[in-house]
Coordinates of C-alpha atoms in Angstrom, one line a residue:
M1 CA -53.4 97.3 75.9
I2 CA -55.8 99.2 78.1
G3 CA -57.0 97.6 81.3
G4 CA -55.1 95.5 83.9
G5 CA -57.8 93.0 84.9
P6 CA -57.7 89.3 83.9
A7 CA -58.8 89.8 80.3
G8 CA -56.2 92.6 79.7
L9 CA -53.4 90.6 81.3
M10 CA -54.3 87.5 79.3
A11 CA -54.4 89.5 76.1
A12 CA -51.0 91.0 77.0
Q13 CA -49.6 87.6 77.7
T14 CA -50.9 86.2 74.4
L15 CA -49.4 89.1 72.3
A16 CA -46.1 89.0 74.2
E17 CA -45.8 85.2 73.6
Q18 CA -46.0 85.9 69.9
G19 CA -43.1 88.4 70.0
H20 CA -45.0 91.7 70.1
R21 CA -44.0 94.6 72.2
V22 CA -46.8 95.2 74.7
D23 CA -47.5 98.3 76.7
L24 CA -50.3 98.0 79.2
Y25 CA -52.1 101.1 80.6
D26 CA -54.4 101.2 83.6
A27 CA -56.0 104.0 85.5
M28 CA -55.3 102.4 88.9
P29 CA -52.0 102.4 90.9
T30 CA -51.8 98.6 90.5
V31 CA -53.3 96.0 88.3
G32 CA -55.7 93.2 89.2
R33 CA -57.5 94.9 92.0
K34 CA -60.9 93.4 91.4
F35 CA -59.2 90.0 90.8
L36 CA -57.7 90.3 94.3
L37 CA -60.9 91.4 96.0
A38 CA -62.9 88.6 94.3
G39 CA -60.4 86.1 95.7
R40 CA -60.5 87.4 99.3
G41 CA -63.1 84.8 100.3
G42 CA -61.4 82.0 98.3
M43 CA -60.1 82.4 94.7
N44 CA -62.6 80.6 92.5
I45 CA -60.8 80.1 89.2
T46 CA -63.1 78.0 87.1
H47 CA -65.5 75.1 87.3
A48 CA -64.9 71.4 86.7
E49 CA -68.3 70.5 85.3
P50 CA -68.3 68.8 81.8
H51 CA -67.4 71.3 79.0
A52 CA -70.8 70.8 77.2
D53 CA -72.6 72.0 80.4
F54 CA -70.1 74.7 81.1
V55 CA -70.6 76.6 77.9
T56 CA -74.3 76.8 78.4
R57 CA -73.9 79.0 81.5
Y58 CA -73.6 82.1 79.4
G59 CA -77.3 82.1 78.3
S60 CA -78.1 83.8 75.0
R61 CA -74.4 84.7 74.5
S62 CA -73.2 81.0 74.7
P63 CA -73.0 80.8 70.8
Q64 CA -70.6 83.8 70.8
L65 CA -68.5 82.6 73.7
R66 CA -68.3 78.9 72.9
P67 CA -65.6 79.2 70.2
M68 CA -63.3 81.1 72.7
L69 CA -64.1 78.6 75.5
D70 CA -63.4 75.7 73.1
Q71 CA -59.9 77.1 72.6
F72 CA -59.3 78.2 76.2
G73 CA -61.8 76.7 78.6
P74 CA -61.7 75.4 82.2
D75 CA -59.0 72.7 81.5
S76 CA -56.8 75.3 79.8
V77 CA -57.3 77.7 82.7
R78 CA -56.2 75.1 85.2
A79 CA -53.2 74.1 83.0
W80 CA -52.2 77.8 82.8
V81 CA -52.5 78.2 86.6
H82 CA -50.3 75.1 87.1
A83 CA -47.7 76.5 84.6
L84 CA -47.4 79.5 86.9
G85 CA -46.5 77.2 89.8
V86 CA -49.8 77.2 91.6
D87 CA -51.6 74.0 92.3
T88 CA -55.4 73.7 92.2
F89 CA -58.2 71.4 93.6
V90 CA -61.8 70.8 92.9
G91 CA -64.2 71.6 95.7
T92 CA -67.3 69.6 96.5
S93 CA -69.5 72.0 94.4
G94 CA -67.2 71.5 91.4
R95 CA -65.6 74.9 91.7
V96 CA -61.9 75.0 91.2
F97 CA -59.6 76.8 93.6
P98 CA -55.8 77.3 94.2
T99 CA -54.7 75.0 97.0
D100 CA -54.1 77.9 99.3
M101 CA -57.4 79.6 98.2
K102 CA -55.6 82.9 97.7
A103 CA -55.5 85.2 94.6
A104 CA -52.3 87.2 95.5
P105 CA -49.7 84.4 94.9
L106 CA -51.3 83.6 91.5
L107 CA -51.3 87.3 90.5
R108 CA -47.7 87.8 91.6
A109 CA -46.5 84.8 89.6
W110 CA -48.5 86.0 86.6
L111 CA -47.1 89.6 86.7
H112 CA -43.6 88.2 87.1
S113 CA -44.0 86.1 84.0
L114 CA -45.4 89.1 82.1
R115 CA -42.5 91.3 83.0
E116 CA -40.1 88.6 82.0
A117 CA -41.9 88.5 78.7
G118 CA -41.2 92.2 78.2
V119 CA -44.7 93.7 79.0
Q120 CA -44.4 97.3 80.1
F121 CA -46.9 98.6 82.7
H122 CA -48.0 102.2 82.7
M123 CA -50.1 102.8 85.9
R124 CA -52.3 105.8 86.7
H125 CA -52.9 106.3 83.0
R126 CA -56.7 106.8 82.4
W127 CA -57.9 106.5 78.8
I128 CA -59.9 109.6 78.0
G129 CA -60.3 109.4 74.3
G130 CA -58.6 109.8 71.0
Q131 CA -59.6 108.5 67.6
G132 CA -59.2 104.8 66.8
R133 CA -55.7 103.7 67.6
E134 CA -54.6 107.2 68.4
L135 CA -55.0 107.2 72.2
V136 CA -55.1 109.9 74.8
F137 CA -54.4 109.2 78.5
A138 CA -54.7 111.4 81.6
A139 CA -51.3 110.6 83.1
P140 CA -49.8 111.6 86.5
A141 CA -47.8 114.5 84.9
D142 CA -50.0 115.6 82.0
Q143 CA -52.1 114.2 79.2
Q144 CA -50.2 111.7 77.0
A145 CA -50.9 110.8 73.4
V146 CA -50.0 107.3 72.1
Q147 CA -50.1 106.0 68.6
A148 CA -50.6 102.2 68.8
D149 CA -50.3 99.6 66.0
A150 CA -53.2 97.6 67.6
V151 CA -55.2 98.1 70.8
V152 CA -57.0 95.7 73.1
L153 CA -59.6 97.3 75.3
A154 CA -60.3 95.4 78.5
L155 CA -61.7 98.0 80.9
G156 CA -64.3 95.9 82.7
G157 CA -67.9 96.6 83.2
A158 CA -69.3 99.0 85.8
S159 CA -69.4 97.1 89.1
W160 CA -67.0 97.9 91.9
A161 CA -66.0 101.3 90.4
R162 CA -63.5 102.0 93.2
L163 CA -61.4 99.1 91.8
G164 CA -61.4 100.6 88.4
S165 CA -64.4 99.2 86.6
D166 CA -66.6 102.3 86.3
G167 CA -68.0 102.1 82.8
A168 CA -66.5 105.4 81.8
W169 CA -65.4 103.9 78.5
L170 CA -68.9 103.5 77.2
P171 CA -69.6 107.1 75.9
L172 CA -66.0 107.1 74.5
L173 CA -66.9 104.2 72.2
E174 CA -70.4 105.4 71.5
R175 CA -69.0 108.6 70.1
Q176 CA -66.9 106.6 67.7
G177 CA -70.0 104.7 66.4
V178 CA -69.7 101.5 68.4
D179 CA -73.0 99.7 69.2
V180 CA -73.1 99.3 73.0
A181 CA -75.9 97.7 75.1
P182 CA -76.6 99.6 78.4
L183 CA -74.7 98.3 81.4
Q184 CA -76.8 96.6 84.1
P185 CA -76.2 94.9 87.4
A186 CA -75.6 91.2 87.3
N187 CA -75.2 88.7 90.1
C188 CA -76.8 91.3 92.3
G189 CA -79.1 91.7 95.3
F190 CA -82.6 93.2 95.2
D191 CA -84.6 95.6 97.3
V192 CA -87.6 94.5 99.3
A193 CA -90.0 96.8 101.1
W194 CA -89.3 95.3 104.6
S195 CA -91.0 96.8 107.6
E196 CA -88.8 98.7 110.0
H197 CA -89.4 96.0 112.6
F198 CA -88.3 93.1 110.4
S199 CA -85.3 95.0 108.9
S200 CA -83.9 96.1 112.2
R201 CA -84.3 92.6 113.7
Y202 CA -83.2 90.3 110.9
A203 CA -80.8 92.3 108.6
G204 CA -77.7 90.2 108.1
H205 CA -79.4 86.9 109.0
P206 CA -78.8 84.0 106.6
L207 CA -81.5 81.8 105.2
A208 CA -79.9 78.4 104.9
T209 CA -81.6 75.5 103.2
V210 CA -84.3 77.3 101.4
A211 CA -85.6 77.1 97.8
I212 CA -86.9 79.8 95.5
V213 CA -89.5 79.3 92.8
S214 CA -89.4 82.0 90.1
L215 CA -89.8 82.5 86.4
D216 CA -86.8 82.0 84.1
A217 CA -85.9 84.1 81.1
D218 CA -88.5 82.3 79.0
G219 CA -91.2 82.8 81.5
Q220 CA -91.2 79.2 82.7
P221 CA -91.2 78.3 86.4
Q222 CA -87.8 77.3 87.8
R223 CA -86.8 76.1 91.3
K224 CA -83.4 76.4 92.9
Q225 CA -82.3 75.5 96.3
G226 CA -79.5 77.1 98.3
Q227 CA -79.0 80.0 100.7
F228 CA -79.2 83.8 100.8
V229 CA -79.0 86.6 103.3
V230 CA -81.6 89.2 104.4
T231 CA -80.2 92.7 104.2
A232 CA -81.5 95.9 105.7
G233 CA -83.3 96.7 102.5
G234 CA -83.7 93.4 100.7
V235 CA -82.0 90.1 99.8
E236 CA -78.6 89.1 98.5
G237 CA -76.4 86.0 98.3
S238 CA -75.6 83.0 96.1
L239 CA -79.1 81.8 95.5
I240 CA -80.4 85.2 94.6
Y241 CA -77.4 85.8 92.3
A242 CA -78.1 82.6 90.5
L243 CA -81.5 83.9 89.5
S244 CA -80.7 87.6 89.2
A245 CA -80.6 87.9 85.4
A246 CA -84.1 86.8 84.9
L247 CA -85.4 88.7 87.9
R248 CA -83.7 91.9 86.8
D249 CA -85.3 91.7 83.4
Q250 CA -88.7 90.9 84.8
I251 CA -88.5 94.0 87.0
A252 CA -87.4 96.1 84.0
N253 CA -90.5 94.9 82.1
D254 CA -93.1 94.9 84.9
G255 CA -91.8 97.3 87.6
S256 CA -91.4 94.5 90.1
T257 CA -91.4 90.7 90.3
L258 CA -92.7 88.0 92.6
I259 CA -90.7 85.1 93.9
H260 CA -91.9 82.3 96.2
L261 CA -89.8 80.9 99.1
D262 CA -90.0 77.3 100.2
L263 CA -88.8 77.5 103.8
L264 CA -88.6 73.7 104.2
P265 CA -87.4 72.4 100.8
D266 CA -86.6 69.0 102.2
W267 CA -90.2 68.5 103.5
S268 CA -93.1 67.3 101.4
E269 CA -96.2 69.5 101.3
Q270 CA -98.2 66.8 103.1
R271 CA -95.6 66.5 105.9
V272 CA -95.8 70.3 106.4
I273 CA -99.6 70.2 106.5
D274 CA -99.6 67.3 109.0
A275 CA -97.1 69.1 111.3
V276 CA -98.8 72.5 111.2
C277 CA -102.3 71.0 111.7
S278 CA -101.2 68.7 114.6
P279 CA -102.6 69.7 118.0
R280 CA -100.7 72.6 119.6
G281 CA -102.6 72.9 122.9
A282 CA -101.9 76.2 124.7
R283 CA -98.7 76.9 122.7
S284 CA -98.6 79.9 120.4
M285 CA -98.3 79.3 116.7
A286 CA -94.7 80.5 116.7
S287 CA -93.8 78.0 119.4
H288 CA -95.7 75.3 117.6
L289 CA -93.8 75.9 114.4
Q290 CA -90.5 75.8 116.2
S291 CA -91.3 72.6 118.0
K292 CA -92.9 70.7 115.1
L293 CA -91.1 72.1 112.0
G294 CA -87.9 73.8 113.4
I295 CA -89.1 77.1 112.0
K296 CA -87.6 79.9 114.1
G297 CA -85.5 83.1 113.8
V298 CA -85.6 84.7 110.4
K299 CA -87.8 82.1 108.8
S300 CA -90.4 82.7 111.5
G301 CA -89.9 86.5 111.0
L302 CA -90.6 86.1 107.3
L303 CA -93.9 84.4 107.9
H304 CA -95.0 87.2 110.1
E305 CA -93.7 89.8 107.6
C306 CA -95.3 88.4 104.5
L307 CA -98.6 87.0 105.8
G308 CA -101.6 88.7 107.2
R309 CA -103.0 87.6 110.6
E310 CA -105.8 85.7 109.0
E311 CA -103.4 83.6 106.9
Y312 CA -101.0 83.1 109.7
T313 CA -103.7 81.7 112.1
D314 CA -105.2 79.4 109.5
P315 CA -103.2 76.1 109.6
L316 CA -103.8 75.1 106.0
R317 CA -103.0 78.5 104.6
L318 CA -100.0 78.8 106.8
A319 CA -98.7 75.4 105.7
A320 CA -99.2 76.4 102.1
A321 CA -97.2 79.6 102.7
I322 CA -94.3 77.7 104.3
K323 CA -93.9 75.9 101.0
M324 CA -94.7 78.9 98.8
L325 CA -94.2 82.2 100.6
P326 CA -94.6 85.1 98.2
L327 CA -92.0 87.8 98.3
R328 CA -92.0 90.9 96.0
L329 CA -88.7 92.2 94.7
E330 CA -88.8 95.9 93.9
R331 CA -85.6 96.7 92.1
P332 CA -82.1 95.4 91.6
R333 CA -79.4 97.0 93.8
P334 CA -77.2 99.6 92.2
I335 CA -74.7 98.3 89.6
D336 CA -71.7 99.5 91.7
E337 CA -72.7 96.9 94.3
A338 CA -73.1 94.1 91.9
I339 CA -70.5 91.3 91.5
S340 CA -70.5 91.8 87.8
S341 CA -72.4 93.7 85.1
A342 CA -74.3 92.8 81.9
G343 CA -74.4 94.8 78.7
G344 CA -71.5 96.3 76.9
V345 CA -70.1 96.1 73.4
R346 CA -72.4 94.0 71.3
F347 CA -70.9 91.0 69.5
E348 CA -72.7 92.2 66.4
A349 CA -70.4 95.2 66.4
L350 CA -67.3 93.0 66.2
D351 CA -65.4 90.8 63.8
D352 CA -63.2 88.4 65.7
L353 CA -63.4 90.7 68.6
M354 CA -62.3 93.7 66.5
L355 CA -64.6 96.7 66.4
R356 CA -65.9 97.3 62.9
A357 CA -66.1 101.0 63.6
M358 CA -62.5 101.1 64.8
P359 CA -60.1 98.8 62.8
G360 CA -57.2 97.5 64.8
V361 CA -59.1 98.0 68.1
F362 CA -60.2 94.8 69.9
V363 CA -62.4 94.2 73.0
A364 CA -62.3 91.6 75.7
G365 CA -63.7 90.7 79.1
E366 CA -66.6 92.3 80.8
M367 CA -66.7 95.1 78.3
L368 CA -68.4 92.6 76.0
D369 CA -72.2 92.1 76.2
W370 CA -72.5 88.8 78.1
E371 CA -73.1 87.7 81.7
A372 CA -72.7 84.5 83.7
P373 CA -73.4 83.2 87.2
T374 CA -70.7 83.1 89.8
G375 CA -68.8 79.8 90.2
G376 CA -65.7 80.4 88.0
Y377 CA -67.7 81.2 84.9
L378 CA -67.0 84.9 85.0
L379 CA -63.2 84.6 85.3
T380 CA -62.9 81.8 82.8
A381 CA -64.8 83.9 80.1
C382 CA -62.6 86.9 80.9
L383 CA -59.5 84.9 80.5
S384 CA -60.8 83.1 77.4
S385 CA -61.9 86.3 75.6
G386 CA -58.6 88.0 76.6
R387 CA -56.7 85.2 74.9
A388 CA -59.0 85.4 71.9
A389 CA -58.5 89.1 71.6
G390 CA -54.8 88.7 71.8
V391 CA -54.8 86.1 69.0
S392 CA -57.0 88.2 66.8
A393 CA -54.9 91.3 67.4
A394 CA -51.7 89.3 66.5
A395 CA -53.3 88.1 63.3
W396 CA -54.4 91.6 62.4
L397 CA -50.9 92.9 63.0
A398 CA -49.4 90.2 60.8
A399 CA -51.9 91.2 58.0
N400 CA -51.3 95.0 58.5
P401 CA -47.5 95.4 59.1
G402 CA -46.2 98.8 59.9

């Protein structure tokens, strides 16, 4: 077992429960570092929406992930958490959390159960190569060679490299003939060419109650409402992340992409027109917009930033912009800043999660070529694929004894 994130730990648990000796190797001093950081703002374990809807959240890879999620999906994840002695609740958004909202107690209970099951942990062991199941690690004292009966690779993607997911495994697998899709940022922010004035004044300001109109992966218009944050160099936050896969791919194809902001998503177009066109007397347009529409702060700044003087002073054109303000995204933020990554080992290179090019070597978690939005979908698929890899490895060991 190589990798001490959720997928690797779940694969280790699955194999240990079937009576196999499990040695888990990880490059970091402790396991579960990304798991802990992801839970710092509230440990979102899974999502409580109906299973038929849940499995669609993985886009083009839903067909490959569905069999795993059917076997170990959101309900199974909650039952597993409860078995570790941690209670959960469903939030108003449908997201599922531990009752104390913390990741550390869950991880401690999980590691205790793994050690009780006999799993041996080898920390500060970085996998640097080998051939197939002949593994070579850079260890604290020296290089160490290990001959494994079966291997599960769960080394993560390439986001948050300081926590261990650095994508260094990709060339190691490519050299052994494994088909790998390039790693890309997912659930990421984007760069915008803000003016210095706007950036210095509004960086860090949230845009609450806003909608974005953009194109989906099929080129069809989609509209989502939520909130995001203006950064010094662009935009980030939950609403941006929810659209990021399609936006990233559009930028890759076209060099940039255009989204449109609805600054008053709860107002009809006619209501906005009537308010903007109402008499304003001696008031400035900015004061008029604040008084009649409640537009101020960063929303007011966006109108000044994105519109020319002629548009801003024309009430009808200004009203139209309030409902459809164009904003050009230049590029996704670097992959190391992303919440997760896309790309990785293609499912077409696998049989039951075993690498065709490397018999007896299985892959799980974010190393696989899939992506999903935030909201519990990422963690559930990592756990589900870890369990599936453990089941497949156990079956392979039974068919290939010794």
